[in-house]
Amino acid sequence: MSTTSLPAYVASFARIPSYSAEPQEFEQRLALNRPSRRPAGDFVKQSRSGNVSLRLFAQDDNVSLPVYGCGAAVEGAVNLSKTDGVTCVEVKIEGTMRIQEVAEGGATTHKLCLSKVTLWSKDSDQEPCPPSLQFSLTLPMTFSDGKDIYPLPPTHDVHLSGVPGFNATIEYGVSATVTKGKASALLRIGNSTVSTPFIYYPRSRPALPLPESMSLDSFYFIDSPDWRCWETSMKARTKGGKDIHCQLYLPASRVFSITQPIPFHIMFSSTALSLAAYLPYGPTANILAPNKQFTHLRVIRQSVVDVRNAMVLGTKTDMWRVDTIGEAEFRHSGDGPDWLAFAGEIRVDEQVKVGGFKAGGLTVKDFIEFSMTPPDPPKAPFSQMRLVIPIRLTTDPWSMEDFMLEVADTELSAPSTPLEPQ
């Protein structure tokens, strides 16, 4: 094709719209992909002799241990006060998961990550060893136990006391080794090693923000696609008594941040007589037990260990423990002749830092448990009620400014074993 037939092009900058970092009155911000702040502090660990120091960059001031996120680079420097006789300087990062069954004899160890780099070597470097050597090692995103591939799990520690029991530990560390030429190959006399554990803390967020609170009509909650209803009942045990229909409403996504209260709504429906009989066992303070309540809404965590992956008489040999990591606060939100309504929030314990995960023989899952357990079941007007709902917890709340964070997986599953403490 001849280029002589093409029209001439003249750039016109008059048509380019003006740009501003902040939205105008007629504009709306849909998303903001702002990089997270990089800490400016250093974490420093010295050897016992004081001749070698390990300095790790990009850490918050006054942290007790270094912290790294998903796919992060472990960056730092090895500083030497004396370089005489040094033949090699190496840095290594390592992660290990150890699971041990108490009294059952099963045990397993997995290397989660192992990266090693030689910063300087007398055999390969012509220049003398410098007093400061910088390094950067990137953490892997996954690990394999020889059977499956899993996301690299967070630093975690869980135990089940008693017999049988278990200990499960996931830990990470970084070390620097300075080798001297006259060091014994067997005893490594003269070598210096400085090491420190670090916390691996992969962050995540929900894909959606928490929904607005549900609206209560005269007789029921108005349905919303942002909320989902789970239903169960409390069976009446007295003659002439009627069962109580229980409806628990939770945000439909069931993915929540450990830093944000989880909202909920509950409605109890039955005859006026049955509701009156239930009140002493309800979620708020009552005359029957001013300092106790028998209806609970909790976040519970199930930690399952399966070292041998075996079956005995058709039953798996795994062990587990169940912990309450969040408790609801209830408030009365309405009532009628044949219904009671409550609303509130569940706050996750501040000690909880990570969500659920699966790594080899260790599985951590989270659930919401809705229950009513009377203090004296044979004399209670209603039988015990229990409803368990799988959820997923994230480290961070939903935010328009944190699109760099990993979105939590929305795949949820039922408990792998009965949710009762062993």
JSON list of C-alpha atoms in Angstrom, two decimals, residues 97 143 150-158 170 202 301-304 354-360 362-366 392-393:
[
{"chain": "A", "resi": 97, "resn": "MET", "atom": "CA", "xyz": [7.03, -27.34, 59.89]},
{"chain": "A", "resi": 143, "resn": "PHE", "atom": "CA", "xyz": [5.86, -25.52, 49.19]},
{"chain": "A", "resi": 150, "resn": "TYR", "atom": "CA", "xyz": [0.29, -25.71, 49.29]},
{"chain": "A", "resi": 151, "resn": "PRO", "atom": "CA", "xyz": [0.62, -21.96, 49.82]},
{"chain": "A", "resi": 152, "resn": "LEU", "atom": "CA", "xyz": [3.52, -21.21, 52.15]},
{"chain": "A", "resi": 153, "resn": "PRO", "atom": "CA", "xyz": [1.88, -21.30, 55.62]},
{"chain": "A", "resi": 154, "resn": "PRO", "atom": "CA", "xyz": [2.21, -18.51, 58.20]},
{"chain": "A", "resi": 155, "resn": "THR", "atom": "CA", "xyz": [4.25, -18.68, 61.38]},
{"chain": "A", "resi": 156, "resn": "HIS", "atom": "CA", "xyz": [2.05, -20.68, 63.72]},
{"chain": "A", "resi": 157, "resn": "ASP", "atom": "CA", "xyz": [2.13, -22.78, 66.86]},
{"chain": "A", "resi": 158, "resn": "VAL", "atom": "CA", "xyz": [-0.60, -25.04, 68.26]},
{"chain": "A", "resi": 170, "resn": "ILE", "atom": "CA", "xyz": [5.73, -23.59, 61.80]},
{"chain": "A", "resi": 202, "resn": "PRO", "atom": "CA", "xyz": [0.93, -13.41, 54.52]},
{"chain": "A", "resi": 301, "resn": "ARG", "atom": "CA", "xyz": [-11.13, -22.53, 65.36]},
{"chain": "A", "resi": 302, "resn": "GLN", "atom": "CA", "xyz": [-10.45, -26.18, 64.63]},
{"chain": "A", "resi": 303, "resn": "SER", "atom": "CA", "xyz": [-6.81, -27.30, 64.39]},
{"chain": "A", "resi": 304, "resn": "VAL", "atom": "CA", "xyz": [-6.42, -30.81, 62.93]},
{"chain": "A", "resi": 354, "resn": "VAL", "atom": "CA", "xyz": [-3.72, -15.36, 60.94]},
{"chain": "A", "resi": 355, "resn": "GLY", "atom": "CA", "xyz": [-6.65, -16.99, 59.20]},
{"chain": "A", "resi": 356, "resn": "GLY", "atom": "CA", "xyz": [-7.19, -20.64, 58.37]},
{"chain": "A", "resi": 357, "resn": "PHE", "atom": "CA", "xyz": [-4.79, -22.62, 56.17]},
{"chain": "A", "resi": 358, "resn": "LYS", "atom": "CA", "xyz": [-3.76, -26.13, 55.15]},
{"chain": "A", "resi": 359, "resn": "ALA", "atom": "CA", "xyz": [-0.16, -27.29, 55.06]},
{"chain": "A", "resi": 360, "resn": "GLY", "atom": "CA", "xyz": [0.61, -30.99, 54.78]},
{"chain": "A", "resi": 362, "resn": "LEU", "atom": "CA", "xyz": [-1.84, -29.53, 59.62]},
{"chain": "A", "resi": 363, "resn": "THR", "atom": "CA", "xyz": [-5.22, -27.93, 58.85]},
{"chain": "A", "resi": 364, "resn": "VAL", "atom": "CA", "xyz": [-6.65, -24.84, 60.54]},
{"chain": "A", "resi": 365, "resn": "LYS", "atom": "CA", "xyz": [-10.32, -23.98, 59.85]},
{"chain": "A", "resi": 366, "resn": "ASP", "atom": "CA", "xyz": [-12.68, -21.36, 61.26]},
{"chain": "A", "resi": 392, "resn": "ARG", "atom": "CA", "xyz": [-12.86, -17.67, 56.31]},
{"chain": "A", "resi": 393, "resn": "LEU", "atom": "CA", "xyz": [-10.83, -15.07, 58.20]}
]
